Amino acid sequence: MTVLTNDPRAFADEALAGFAAAHAEDIRTVHGGVVRASATPPGQVAVVIGGGTGHYPAFAGWVGPGFAHGAACGHVFASPSASQICSVARAADNGGGVILAFGNYAGDILHFGRAAEQLRAEGMDARTLAVTDDIASGPADNTAPRRGIAGDFSVLKILGAAAEAGLGIDAAVRAGRRANAATRSLGLAFGGCTLPGADRPLFTVPAGRMSVGLGIHGEPGIAELPLPTADRAADLLVDRILAERAVAAAGVGGSDRVAPLLNGLGATKYEELYVVYRRVAERLAAEGLTVAAPVVGEQITSLGMAGLSLTLTFLDDELEALWTAPAATPAFRRGALAPRPPRTDDLTTTHRMPPVVPGGPDSRALGARLAEALLTVRDTVVAHEARLGDLDAVAGDGDHGIGMRRGAEAAAAAAREAVALGA
């Protein structure tokens, strides 16, 4: 449960501010997120990742050489806006184009897609890549609707390494998409998470049971089973993921090499994870699979959810080289990279605001009426914030009320500012 908060609506902003203060040598803040504090070689492809707050170290914790160039950070379990994504992308761009990469959720698809359109209209080569690793959220013969869960880490690490290696944007996108096609994940939950300020978890798991196939936004799983031993939990994860072994390995020549990630979701800590990974390693060896640079720990969490997930990425020579390549970020370090000079540009000029368009008396009067209407919308949303969250929690993550309130308040404030400027 999230205990230490101030205003729950400010939780994401305050968390990001604290992260930036703690890692000032690694990252710098811009409107909407963070970018590397170090300079990036001119012409290098920029990888901009992102998603909602509540998943630390995803996504801001993965910004640094060898990984991402920037991260757009939304509210708790909510996609960043297109404006935020564009701001981060502009700050991260070094003339080689930008790849916007994210987990496959409706809000992220909408906002990252809209941001890519805007950036292309500005003359930037912008591509998108959605991670679809969760085997519980779609059939094996149609992975496109699947969610991105802990496989975000594996796919985005490979994508970032491709950019670091100097691949052009076409080749980097191909490497990321190949990694995504070769990645499978499944998660188990033993207890739900609670949004900041909420008085109850998004879902509960009965004592002595576990939920199979959870989502990282607090979505419950697709089935409940009796709580097993650590070894039996490991067996379940390995068995279900390897049921898709042939399909996952097809794009990498039927490889028998895998990159495992055993990921903690927030409340299941490292000793438990290592107990489970011990059995995972035994099972992978028994299946004739060679393990490359395993990662065990919290890489994509769900606030304080009790649970874990297993991700396997099948590797060929290219993907293995990218998976094992060095990286230096606040939350993930591997190998060694030469020191980078700090960036010296002024990031305060990166976020472009549209110019104020002068208008006549009629347009100003209409603007004032619209601003009044937005005040009514704001007040209505505020009055029903809890109800909107309860409805969302039935099938989602329960953040709809918070998100609608933030959006309505921001729209009303922007309208008032515009009316004042036009007066």
Short mmCIF file of C-alpha atoms in Angstrom, two decimals, residues 1-2 54 77 187-194 201-206 209-216 218-221 227 263-269 272-273 298 300-309:
data_model
loop_
_atom_site.label_atom_id
_atom_site.label_comp_id
_atom_site.label_asym_id
_atom_site.label_seq_id
_atom_site.Cartn_x
_atom_site.Cartn_y
_atom_site.Cartn_z
CA MET A 1 0.00 0.00 0.00
CA THR A 2 1.19 3.52 -0.82
CA GLY A 54 3.92 3.57 -10.39
CA PHE A 77 -0.85 4.06 -14.24
CA GLY A 187 2.88 -12.84 -14.11
CA LEU A 188 1.49 -14.08 -10.79
CA ALA A 189 -0.08 -11.90 -8.07
CA PHE A 190 -0.56 -12.66 -4.39
CA GLY A 191 -2.19 -9.33 -3.53
CA GLY A 192 -3.38 -6.20 -5.32
CA CYS A 193 -1.94 -2.68 -5.18
CA THR A 194 -3.54 0.49 -3.81
CA PRO A 201 -6.67 -2.13 -3.27
CA LEU A 202 -7.69 -2.38 -6.90
CA PHE A 203 -8.28 -6.09 -6.40
CA THR A 204 -7.75 -8.66 -3.68
CA VAL A 205 -6.55 -12.24 -3.74
CA PRO A 206 -8.06 -14.62 -1.18
CA ARG A 209 -4.67 -18.34 -3.53
CA MET A 210 -2.82 -16.58 -6.33
CA SER A 211 -3.95 -14.73 -9.43
CA VAL A 212 -2.45 -15.83 -12.76
CA GLY A 213 -1.96 -13.45 -15.69
CA LEU A 214 -2.11 -10.10 -13.91
CA GLY A 215 -1.51 -6.74 -15.54
CA ILE A 216 0.96 -4.14 -14.30
CA GLY A 218 -3.46 -3.37 -11.08
CA GLU A 219 -5.60 -5.49 -13.41
CA PRO A 220 -6.47 -8.83 -11.81
CA GLY A 221 -5.41 -12.03 -13.48
CA LEU A 227 -0.94 -20.72 -3.70
CA ASN A 263 10.73 -9.45 -12.08
CA GLY A 264 9.34 -8.39 -8.72
CA LEU A 265 6.15 -6.33 -8.81
CA GLY A 266 6.77 -4.22 -5.71
CA ALA A 267 6.16 -6.22 -2.54
CA THR A 268 7.76 -9.56 -3.39
CA LYS A 269 11.38 -8.98 -2.56
CA GLU A 272 11.93 -14.73 -2.61
CA LEU A 273 12.79 -13.95 -6.22
CA GLU A 298 12.43 -5.18 -9.64
CA ILE A 300 8.82 -2.94 -13.80
CA THR A 301 6.64 -2.78 -10.72
CA SER A 302 3.00 -2.08 -9.93
CA LEU A 303 3.25 0.17 -6.87
CA GLY A 304 3.05 -2.22 -3.91
CA MET A 305 1.64 -5.27 -5.67
CA ALA A 306 2.70 -8.61 -4.25
CA GLY A 307 3.73 -10.78 -7.16
CA LEU A 308 6.33 -11.59 -9.77
CA SER A 309 6.64 -12.32 -13.46
#
